[in-house]
């Protein structure tokens, strides 16, 4: 049997193939495609029982119907988030859907800190200057983070890893989550309301999943509560931030720096080379004009360790499907419908 994977990055492919070969040897073949799955490309999955997808693939009801009509019976998401998949439609169509419920939390947490430090210390601006042999320090003054307050929104595995690093910097810790994490409490974290966290934190980092209750969690109200010189970092999902509200805040000259590894309209943009095209997304183009905003292309997870774990878990999910099993990673299946 041939299994098809969509949106496969060049650095990801050898790791995915290695995991596939270890698990299936000559029993199944893997077809890796760089194109993303959507209504236009869904017919390319015809005849494939199993489809591997990622966060920027579109698996709405229409795409799922096309996949099911072409013989697909199992969808394995190579990511933790699954807001791009219509689970209700998948269940109605009898599709099995699984995800990677966890992988190296350090990959994302460390990258979130890279963004925070880069915008606080003006690293990108400094690097651009020195490449032109301009060694002035004007406009590059940063701030010590030691002694300041880090607000961690979401204290699961990634949020906890971020909090541990903040603790190492000697920062005061505030947390917001539905439940308190004992590991974070042990670091001295104080759980507070969302409003208090946004108002008191010098650095706010987002580590919650995107769902209806967290969509635009950082809205105009939350941004108005933040200190004028606060840092905002999002390495989770773009839809957590109301981009229009963020643009209004930045136009007003507020916020010291913003680090975004995700963007709410990133599908169709991120992971692709758009350098020779006109950027028609005016909000993203506007974000890029602010010298205190750093945007990266959803790469926080992209370490060798994390990708190897994602590949291994994805293959394990496929093995479970072939064996008729469901588990903790199953989102839709015989035991969940």
Coordinates of C-alpha atoms in Angstrom, one line a residue, residues 18-149:
X18 CA 13.4 6.8 8.2
X19 CA 10.6 6.3 10.7
X20 CA 8.4 4.9 8.0
X21 CA 11.1 2.4 6.9
X22 CA 11.7 1.2 10.4
X23 CA 8.1 0.5 11.0
X24 CA 6.9 -0.8 7.6
X25 CA 10.1 -2.0 5.7
X26 CA 8.7 -3.3 2.4
X27 CA 5.1 -3.6 3.5
X28 CA 4.1 0.0 2.6
X29 CA 5.4 2.8 0.4
X30 CA 5.6 6.5 1.4
X31 CA 4.9 9.2 -1.1
X32 CA 6.0 12.7 0.1
X33 CA 4.5 15.8 -1.5
X34 CA 5.5 19.4 -0.8
X35 CA 2.1 20.7 -1.9
X36 CA -0.6 21.3 0.7
X37 CA -3.8 19.5 0.9
X38 CA -6.9 21.6 0.0
X39 CA -10.0 21.4 -2.2
X40 CA -7.8 21.7 -5.4
X41 CA -5.2 19.1 -4.4
X42 CA -7.4 16.6 -2.6
X43 CA -8.0 14.5 -5.8
X44 CA -4.3 13.6 -5.7
X45 CA -5.1 11.4 -2.7
X46 CA -7.3 9.1 -4.7
X47 CA -6.6 5.5 -4.0
X48 CA -4.6 6.2 -0.8
X49 CA -6.2 4.6 2.3
X50 CA -4.0 6.7 4.6
X51 CA -3.2 10.4 4.3
X52 CA -0.6 12.3 6.4
X53 CA -1.3 16.0 6.8
X54 CA 0.0 19.1 8.7
X55 CA -1.3 22.2 10.3
X56 CA -1.5 24.3 7.1
X57 CA -3.5 21.7 5.2
X58 CA -7.2 22.4 4.9
X59 CA -9.4 19.4 5.8
X60 CA -12.8 21.0 5.9
X61 CA -16.0 19.1 5.1
X62 CA -15.6 19.5 1.3
X63 CA -12.0 18.2 1.3
X64 CA -12.9 15.3 3.6
X65 CA -15.8 14.3 1.3
X66 CA -13.4 14.3 -1.6
X67 CA -10.9 12.2 0.3
X68 CA -13.5 9.7 1.4
X69 CA -14.9 9.4 -2.1
X70 CA -11.3 8.6 -3.3
X71 CA -10.9 5.8 -0.8
X72 CA -9.2 7.5 2.1
X73 CA -10.1 6.0 5.5
X74 CA -7.5 7.4 7.8
X75 CA -6.0 10.9 8.4
X76 CA -2.9 11.2 10.5
X77 CA -2.1 14.8 11.5
X78 CA 1.6 15.4 12.0
X79 CA 0.9 18.0 14.7
X80 CA -0.7 18.6 18.0
X81 CA -3.3 21.1 16.9
X82 CA -6.2 20.0 14.7
X83 CA -8.2 23.1 14.2
X84 CA -7.8 22.7 10.5
X85 CA -9.8 19.4 10.5
X86 CA -13.6 19.2 10.6
X87 CA -13.9 16.4 13.1
X88 CA -17.7 16.3 12.9
X89 CA -17.6 15.8 9.1
X90 CA -14.8 13.2 9.5
X91 CA -17.0 11.2 12.0
X92 CA -20.0 11.4 9.7
X93 CA -17.9 10.1 6.8
X94 CA -16.5 7.2 8.9
X95 CA -12.9 8.5 8.8
X96 CA -10.4 7.8 11.5
X97 CA -8.4 10.9 12.5
X98 CA -5.3 10.9 14.8
X99 CA -2.8 13.5 15.9
X100 CA 0.5 13.8 17.6
X101 CA -0.6 14.7 21.1
X102 CA 2.8 15.7 22.3
X103 CA 6.5 16.1 21.2
X104 CA 9.5 17.9 22.5
X105 CA 8.1 20.9 24.5
X106 CA 11.6 22.3 24.6
X107 CA 11.6 23.0 20.8
X108 CA 8.7 25.5 21.1
X109 CA 9.6 26.9 24.5
X110 CA 13.2 27.6 23.5
X111 CA 12.1 29.2 20.2
X112 CA 9.6 31.4 22.1
X113 CA 12.5 32.6 24.2
X114 CA 14.5 33.2 21.0
X115 CA 11.8 35.5 19.8
X116 CA 11.4 37.3 23.1
X117 CA 15.2 38.0 23.3
X118 CA 15.4 38.9 19.7
X119 CA 12.8 41.6 19.9
X120 CA 13.9 42.8 23.4
X121 CA 17.6 43.1 22.4
X122 CA 16.9 44.3 18.8
X123 CA 19.0 41.4 17.4
X124 CA 17.6 41.4 13.9
X125 CA 18.2 45.1 13.5
X126 CA 21.7 44.8 14.9
X127 CA 22.5 41.9 12.6
X128 CA 21.4 43.8 9.5
X129 CA 23.5 46.8 10.5
X130 CA 26.7 44.9 11.1
X131 CA 26.4 43.2 7.8
X132 CA 26.7 46.7 6.3
X133 CA 29.6 47.4 8.7
X134 CA 27.4 49.8 10.7
X135 CA 28.5 49.3 14.3
X136 CA 26.5 52.0 16.0
X137 CA 24.5 51.2 19.1
X138 CA 21.8 53.9 18.6
X139 CA 18.3 52.3 18.9
X140 CA 19.6 49.0 20.1
X141 CA 19.3 49.4 23.9
X142 CA 17.6 46.4 25.5
X143 CA 16.4 45.6 29.0
X144 CA 17.3 43.1 31.6
X145 CA 14.6 40.5 32.0
X146 CA 15.9 39.5 35.4
X147 CA 13.5 40.7 38.0
X148 CA 10.7 41.4 35.6
X149 CA 7.4 39.5 35.3

